Every structure is written in structure tokens, then in C-alpha cells.
Amino acid sequence: MAKDKAIRELEDLPGIGETTAAKLRAAGIDSLDKVAASIPAEFSEIAGINVEAAKKAIQAAQESTTVNFLTGEEISEKRKDIGRISTGAKDFDELIGGGVETNGITETYGRFASGKTQLGFQLAVNVQKPKEKGGLDGNVLFIDTESTFRPERIAEIARAQNMDPEKVLSNIYVVKASTTPDQTLAIERSDKLIQEKNIKLIIVDSLTALFRSEFVGRGALGERQQKLNMHLHKLQTLADKYNLAVYVTNQVMDNPAIMFGDPTTPIGGNVLAHAATTMLYLRKSKEDKRIVRLVDSPSVPEGECVIKITPKGISE
Ligand code: ATP
Ligand code: MG
């Protein structure tokens, strides 16, 4: 629809002058989106204009705000570009629809020694392989918040794949983060590195540990969730923009409210459950065995498989 004048702020709406705009802002209606979502009767009262004028202003705001949409077909086209990184175990790959996918966030949660970090190391090696071998010919940005990055372990896994350990390590860009600002800024400022170094996998190990230790007590919970949410949002944006995979790890906390079954829930609660595309629960079984449970995925059914953590890495 052709418009006489682009509507960019409240004052550009029909019937809304400076004074009225000031009243609206004072009442918290400070953007076109908020006008567009207003109810005429309420709006007319706040703005001090009649209901008809309010309807016109709201309609103009609705027409001015654009919704960015893609058609189903465009999304389907886009999804054809999605890449997958093999976990190193056939059953595991099948469980998650062919491997850890790009364009999304994959989260594992589980108790200590359940294999979250080991899976990260394996993916950091595997992503460097060519596509026909389960990789993406890409490199890695590794945010290490727990000082558990072990080059010697990665070298061991690389050797088991007949890859040059030094070369593999030189393609992993590690950021040590000891505070949540370190962690979030590393991601916010990563665009250049991602482009220049062909990053195809971002690992945040652990996503939640620093947040948990910095934001303590009930009062801090809201702020923690909000910051975590923004961090995840940025990760998802990068995943989409550069068609890369994001792998994050999360601890569990004991949940005394659950009397039967496994009384553990991932840290971060709802925010994480909604932000992660694929959620995996890892738990220790006998010896080197681990049980992987697919808890949530948009396209594949829930299920379980068993993997092993061996000196050579993850295997079936
Ligand atoms: P946390 O919550 O403490 O970070 P995690 O889930 O990240 O725990 P990992 O560090 O991934 O746990 O797993 C550690 C386990 O991996 C060890 O207990 C061991 O069983 C196994 N592991 C580590 N290195 C090797 C190796 N070189 N050979 C065989 N198994 C190994
Ligand atoms: Mg770990």
C-alpha cells in the first residue's frame, strides 16, 4: 500500500501531535508496535482523543509495522542447506535425525562425568571432516567457562580418526570465560571470527555454570533468565545467519519435587527448554556406557540410545 509519508514514530500517526505522543509515552506506549497492539477505548482515554481518532491511529500503526515472513516453501528451501555433524556413533546420529544440525542449538544436560564435554570434543574434531565423512569442512569456536578444555584429549580423539592432531587443534578457537560478561561478549563479538575462520560449530561449555554462580538467590533469578535468554537469542541468530551448529552443555540440579523417576532437571528452566532446538539428556550407565535420551526435537520422535566413551572418543 502506498503511503504519503513513512510512519516511523508516534508523531507520524494521524491525529497524534507532540502533546498526545508525550501522554502515550508516559503511559508506556512508546513504540508503533505498542500502538498497534492497543485497544481503541483504552488508547483514546490515555491519549485524550475520541475513540474514532484512536481507531485511525491504531490502524495506521498496524499498517506501518511490517511482519517479516517466509513462505513454507522458502523455509523448505532453506532447510535443504542444513548441515549435520556426526557424533561418531551411528545410533546417536539416527536418534537425532542424522547428526547435530546447523541452524539450531543442541543442548545436552546431565550430571558430572555424563559425557557432555566429551561430546563437545568429539564434535569439535568431527566438524572438521569433509561432508561425506560426517563433517562440515569447518572450524570451531569453543567458549570454555569451566577450564575443562583439554587439547591432549582432543589430539587423542583426532589421532583415532587418522587426522593430524596439530592441524585439528589449530582450527579450534578457544575463549576462556571466567565471568558471564566474558561469555556473552565472546559471542556478541564473534561475527568477524566466524566469517574469517569459517566457523561451523560454536560450543559453549558450560552455558549455565557462570550464570548459576553469579546470579544467586530468588531476587536474581529474573535477571539471570533474561541475560541467559539474550545470550541464547544471539547464538540462535548466529546459527541462522551463518548456517552453523551450536552445541551447549548444561548441568542438572536435584529436584526434590520429583518423587519418582530421575529427580533431576536442567538449570535454566523454561528459557532453555524453549531456546534449544534439540535437547539431550545424558546419563551414566555401566562402565564406559552412557544413555542418551532425546527429550525434545521439532522433527524427530523422542527416544534413547546407548553410546560409549572410549579412549578413541564417542562410539557405539
Ligand atoms: P561435568 O558436568 O563435570 O562437566 P561432563 O558431563 O562434561 O561432566 P565429561 O567430562 O564429558 O563429563 O566426561 C568425563 C568422563 O569421560 C570420564 O569420567 C571418563 O569416563 C570419560 N573419559 C574422559 N577422557 C577419557 C579417555 N581419554 N578415555 C576414556 N574415557 C574418557
Ligand atoms: Mg564438562
CSV table of C-alpha atoms in Angstrom, one decimal, residues 34-285:
chain,number,residue,atom,x,y,z
A,34,LYS,CA,2.7,-1.0,21.2
A,35,VAL,CA,0.2,1.4,19.5
A,36,ALA,CA,-0.6,-1.4,17.0
A,37,ALA,CA,-1.4,-3.7,19.9
A,38,SER,CA,-3.6,-1.2,21.8
A,39,ILE,CA,-7.3,-1.4,22.4
A,40,PRO,CA,-9.2,1.7,21.0
A,41,ALA,CA,-11.2,2.5,24.1
A,42,GLU,CA,-8.1,2.4,26.4
A,43,PHE,CA,-5.9,4.2,23.8
A,44,SER,CA,-8.5,7.0,23.5
A,45,GLU,CA,-8.5,7.5,27.2
A,46,ILE,CA,-4.8,7.6,27.6
A,47,ALA,CA,-4.2,9.9,24.6
A,48,GLY,CA,-7.2,12.1,25.4
A,49,ILE,CA,-8.7,11.7,21.9
A,50,ASN,CA,-12.0,10.3,20.8
A,51,VAL,CA,-12.4,6.6,20.0
A,52,GLU,CA,-12.7,7.1,16.3
A,53,ALA,CA,-9.4,9.0,16.2
A,54,ALA,CA,-7.9,6.3,18.3
A,55,LYS,CA,-9.0,3.6,15.9
A,56,LYS,CA,-7.4,5.5,13.0
A,57,ALA,CA,-4.1,5.9,14.8
A,58,ILE,CA,-4.0,2.3,15.8
A,59,GLN,CA,-4.8,1.2,12.2
A,60,ALA,CA,-2.1,3.4,10.8
A,61,ALA,CA,0.4,1.9,13.3
A,62,GLN,CA,-0.7,-1.6,12.3
A,63,GLU,CA,-0.2,-0.9,8.6
A,64,SER,CA,3.2,0.7,9.2
A,65,THR,CA,4.7,-2.2,11.1
A,66,THR,CA,5.9,-4.9,8.8
A,67,VAL,CA,5.9,-8.6,9.6
A,68,ASN,CA,8.9,-10.4,8.3
A,69,PHE,CA,7.7,-13.7,6.9
A,70,LEU,CA,9.0,-16.5,4.8
A,71,THR,CA,6.7,-18.9,2.9
A,72,GLY,CA,6.6,-22.5,3.8
A,73,GLU,CA,8.3,-23.2,0.5
A,74,GLU,CA,11.1,-20.7,1.2
A,75,ILE,CA,11.7,-22.3,4.6
A,76,SER,CA,11.8,-25.7,3.0
A,77,GLU,CA,14.4,-24.5,0.5
A,78,LYS,CA,16.4,-23.0,3.4
A,79,ARG,CA,16.2,-26.3,5.3
A,80,LYS,CA,17.8,-28.1,2.4
A,81,ASP,CA,21.1,-26.3,3.3
A,82,ILE,CA,21.1,-27.6,6.8
A,83,GLY,CA,24.2,-29.5,7.6
A,84,ARG,CA,24.8,-32.2,10.1
A,85,ILE,CA,27.8,-33.1,12.2
A,86,SER,CA,28.2,-36.8,13.1
A,87,THR,CA,28.5,-37.7,16.8
A,88,GLY,CA,30.7,-40.6,16.0
A,89,ALA,CA,28.0,-43.2,16.9
A,90,LYS,CA,25.6,-44.4,14.3
A,91,ASP,CA,22.7,-44.9,16.7
A,92,PHE,CA,23.2,-41.5,18.2
A,93,ASP,CA,23.2,-39.8,14.8
A,94,GLU,CA,20.0,-41.7,13.8
A,95,LEU,CA,18.3,-40.7,17.1
A,96,ILE,CA,18.8,-37.0,16.3
A,97,GLY,CA,17.9,-37.2,12.7
A,98,GLY,CA,21.4,-37.6,11.2
A,99,GLY,CA,23.7,-35.7,13.5
A,100,VAL,CA,23.9,-32.4,15.2
A,101,GLU,CA,22.3,-29.9,12.9
A,102,THR,CA,23.2,-26.4,11.8
A,103,ASN,CA,20.7,-23.5,12.1
A,104,GLY,CA,19.9,-24.7,15.6
A,105,ILE,CA,21.0,-25.1,19.2
A,106,THR,CA,21.7,-28.5,20.6
A,107,GLU,CA,21.8,-28.8,24.3
A,108,THR,CA,23.0,-31.7,26.5
A,109,TYR,CA,22.3,-31.8,30.2
A,110,GLY,CA,23.3,-34.3,32.7
A,111,ARG,CA,25.3,-34.9,35.9
A,112,PHE,CA,29.1,-34.7,36.1
A,113,ALA,CA,31.0,-37.2,34.0
A,114,SER,CA,27.9,-37.9,31.9
A,115,GLY,CA,29.9,-37.1,28.8
A,116,LYS,CA,28.7,-33.5,27.9
A,117,THR,CA,32.3,-32.2,27.5
A,118,GLN,CA,33.5,-35.3,25.7
A,119,LEU,CA,30.7,-35.0,23.1
A,120,GLY,CA,31.8,-31.4,22.6
A,121,PHE,CA,35.4,-32.5,21.9
A,122,GLN,CA,34.2,-35.2,19.5
A,123,LEU,CA,32.1,-32.7,17.6
A,124,ALA,CA,35.0,-30.2,17.5
A,125,VAL,CA,37.0,-32.9,15.7
A,126,ASN,CA,34.3,-34.3,13.5
A,127,VAL,CA,33.1,-30.9,12.2
A,128,GLN,CA,36.5,-30.5,10.5
A,129,LYS,CA,36.0,-33.6,8.4
A,130,PRO,CA,34.6,-33.3,4.8
A,131,LYS,CA,30.8,-33.6,4.4
A,132,GLU,CA,30.9,-37.2,3.1
A,133,LYS,CA,32.6,-38.2,6.3
A,134,GLY,CA,30.1,-36.6,8.7
A,135,GLY,CA,31.7,-33.2,8.9
A,136,LEU,CA,31.1,-29.7,7.5
A,137,ASP,CA,34.7,-28.8,6.4
A,138,GLY,CA,34.5,-26.1,9.1
A,139,ASN,CA,36.2,-24.9,12.2
A,140,VAL,CA,35.2,-24.3,15.8
A,141,LEU,CA,34.7,-21.5,18.3
A,142,PHE,CA,34.9,-23.0,21.8
A,143,ILE,CA,33.8,-21.0,24.8
A,144,ASP,CA,35.3,-22.7,27.8
A,145,THR,CA,33.7,-21.5,31.1
A,146,GLU,CA,34.9,-24.3,33.3
A,147,SER,CA,38.5,-24.7,32.3
A,148,THR,CA,37.8,-28.2,31.1
A,149,PHE,CA,39.2,-27.7,27.6
A,150,ARG,CA,41.9,-30.4,27.1
A,151,PRO,CA,44.0,-30.2,24.0
A,152,GLU,CA,45.7,-33.5,24.7
A,153,ARG,CA,42.3,-35.2,24.8
A,154,ILE,CA,41.2,-33.6,21.5
A,155,ALA,CA,44.5,-34.7,20.0
A,156,GLU,CA,43.8,-38.3,21.1
A,157,ILE,CA,40.4,-38.2,19.5
A,158,ALA,CA,41.8,-36.7,16.3
A,159,ARG,CA,44.5,-39.4,16.1
A,160,ALA,CA,41.9,-42.1,16.4
A,161,GLN,CA,40.2,-40.6,13.3
A,162,ASN,CA,43.5,-40.5,11.4
A,163,MET,CA,43.6,-36.8,11.5
A,164,ASP,CA,46.6,-34.6,12.2
A,165,PRO,CA,46.2,-33.6,15.8
A,166,GLU,CA,48.1,-30.3,15.4
A,167,LYS,CA,46.0,-29.2,12.5
A,168,VAL,CA,42.8,-30.1,14.3
A,169,LEU,CA,43.8,-28.1,17.3
A,170,SER,CA,44.9,-25.1,15.2
A,171,ASN,CA,41.3,-25.0,13.8
A,172,ILE,CA,39.7,-24.7,17.3
A,173,TYR,CA,39.5,-21.1,18.6
A,174,VAL,CA,39.2,-21.2,22.3
A,175,VAL,CA,37.9,-18.4,24.5
A,176,LYS,CA,38.3,-18.8,28.3
A,177,ALA,CA,35.5,-17.1,30.0
A,178,SER,CA,35.5,-16.6,33.8
A,179,THR,CA,32.5,-14.2,34.1
A,180,THR,CA,29.2,-14.0,32.3
A,181,PRO,CA,30.2,-10.8,30.5
A,182,ASP,CA,33.3,-12.6,29.2
A,183,GLN,CA,31.0,-15.4,28.0
A,184,THR,CA,28.3,-13.2,26.4
A,185,LEU,CA,30.7,-10.7,24.8
A,186,ALA,CA,32.7,-13.5,23.2
A,187,ILE,CA,29.5,-14.5,21.4
A,188,GLU,CA,28.3,-11.0,20.6
A,189,ARG,CA,31.7,-10.1,19.1
A,190,SER,CA,32.2,-13.3,17.1
A,191,ASP,CA,30.8,-12.4,13.7
A,192,LYS,CA,34.2,-11.4,12.3
A,193,LEU,CA,35.9,-14.6,13.5
A,194,ILE,CA,33.1,-16.8,12.2
A,195,GLN,CA,33.4,-15.3,8.8
A,196,GLU,CA,37.2,-15.2,8.6
A,197,LYS,CA,37.8,-18.6,10.1
A,198,ASN,CA,34.9,-20.5,8.6
A,199,ILE,CA,33.4,-21.4,12.0
A,200,LYS,CA,30.8,-24.1,11.6
A,201,LEU,CA,30.4,-25.1,15.2
A,202,ILE,CA,30.1,-22.9,18.3
A,203,ILE,CA,30.5,-24.8,21.6
A,204,VAL,CA,29.6,-23.2,25.0
A,205,ASP,CA,30.7,-25.5,27.7
A,206,SER,CA,29.1,-24.8,30.1
A,207,LEU,CA,26.3,-22.5,29.1
A,208,THR,CA,24.9,-22.1,32.6
A,209,ALA,CA,27.6,-22.6,35.2
A,210,LEU,CA,28.7,-18.9,35.4
A,211,PHE,CA,25.2,-17.7,35.3
A,212,ARG,CA,24.4,-20.0,38.2
A,213,SER,CA,27.3,-18.9,40.3
A,214,GLU,CA,26.9,-15.1,39.6
A,215,PHE,CA,23.1,-14.8,39.9
A,216,VAL,CA,22.3,-16.3,43.3
A,217,GLY,CA,19.1,-16.0,45.3
A,218,ARG,CA,15.5,-15.6,44.3
A,219,GLY,CA,15.8,-11.9,43.6
A,220,ALA,CA,18.4,-12.5,40.9
A,221,LEU,CA,16.5,-15.2,39.1
A,222,GLY,CA,14.6,-12.9,36.7
A,223,GLU,CA,17.8,-11.1,35.7
A,224,ARG,CA,19.6,-14.3,35.2
A,225,GLN,CA,16.9,-15.7,32.9
A,226,GLN,CA,16.7,-12.5,31.0
A,227,LYS,CA,20.5,-12.4,30.4
A,228,LEU,CA,20.6,-16.1,29.5
A,229,ASN,CA,17.7,-15.6,27.1
A,230,MET,CA,19.5,-12.8,25.3
A,231,HIS,CA,22.7,-14.9,25.1
A,232,LEU,CA,20.7,-17.8,23.6
A,233,HIS,CA,19.0,-15.5,21.2
A,234,LYS,CA,22.3,-14.3,19.9
A,235,LEU,CA,23.5,-17.8,19.5
A,236,GLN,CA,20.4,-18.7,17.5
A,237,THR,CA,20.9,-15.6,15.3
A,238,LEU,CA,24.4,-16.7,14.5
A,239,ALA,CA,23.3,-20.3,13.8
A,240,ASP,CA,20.8,-18.9,11.3
A,241,LYS,CA,22.9,-16.3,9.8
A,242,TYR,CA,26.0,-18.5,9.2
A,243,ASN,CA,24.3,-21.8,8.9
A,244,LEU,CA,26.4,-23.2,11.7
A,245,ALA,CA,25.7,-25.6,14.6
A,246,VAL,CA,25.6,-24.5,18.3
A,247,TYR,CA,26.3,-27.0,21.0
A,248,VAL,CA,25.8,-26.1,24.6
A,249,THR,CA,26.1,-28.0,27.8
A,250,ASN,CA,24.1,-27.7,31.0
A,251,GLN,CA,24.2,-29.1,34.4
A,252,VAL,CA,21.3,-30.6,36.3
A,253,MET,CA,20.1,-29.8,39.7
A,254,ASP,CA,18.3,-32.2,42.0
A,255,ASN,CA,14.6,-31.5,42.0
A,256,PRO,CA,13.1,-32.8,45.3
A,257,ALA,CA,9.6,-32.2,43.9
A,258,ILE,CA,10.0,-35.2,41.7
A,259,MET,CA,9.5,-38.3,43.9
A,260,PHE,CA,9.7,-41.0,41.3
A,261,GLY,CA,11.9,-41.5,38.3
A,262,ASP,CA,15.0,-39.4,37.9
A,263,PRO,CA,14.9,-36.4,40.2
A,264,THR,CA,16.9,-34.0,38.1
A,265,THR,CA,16.1,-31.1,35.9
A,266,PRO,CA,18.3,-28.9,33.8
A,267,ILE,CA,19.4,-25.5,35.0
A,268,GLY,CA,17.8,-22.6,33.3
A,269,GLY,CA,14.4,-24.0,33.3
A,270,ASN,CA,11.9,-22.8,30.7
A,271,VAL,CA,14.1,-20.3,28.9
A,272,LEU,CA,16.4,-23.1,27.9
A,273,ALA,CA,13.8,-25.5,27.0
A,274,HIS,CA,12.3,-23.1,24.6
A,275,ALA,CA,15.5,-21.8,23.1
A,276,ALA,CA,17.3,-25.1,22.5
A,277,THR,CA,16.2,-26.8,19.2
A,278,THR,CA,17.3,-30.2,20.3
A,279,MET,CA,17.6,-31.3,24.0
A,280,LEU,CA,19.5,-34.4,25.0
A,281,TYR,CA,19.7,-35.9,28.5
A,282,LEU,CA,22.9,-37.9,29.2
A,283,ARG,CA,23.3,-40.3,32.0
A,284,LYS,CA,26.0,-42.7,33.1
A,285,SER,CA,25.4,-46.4,32.7
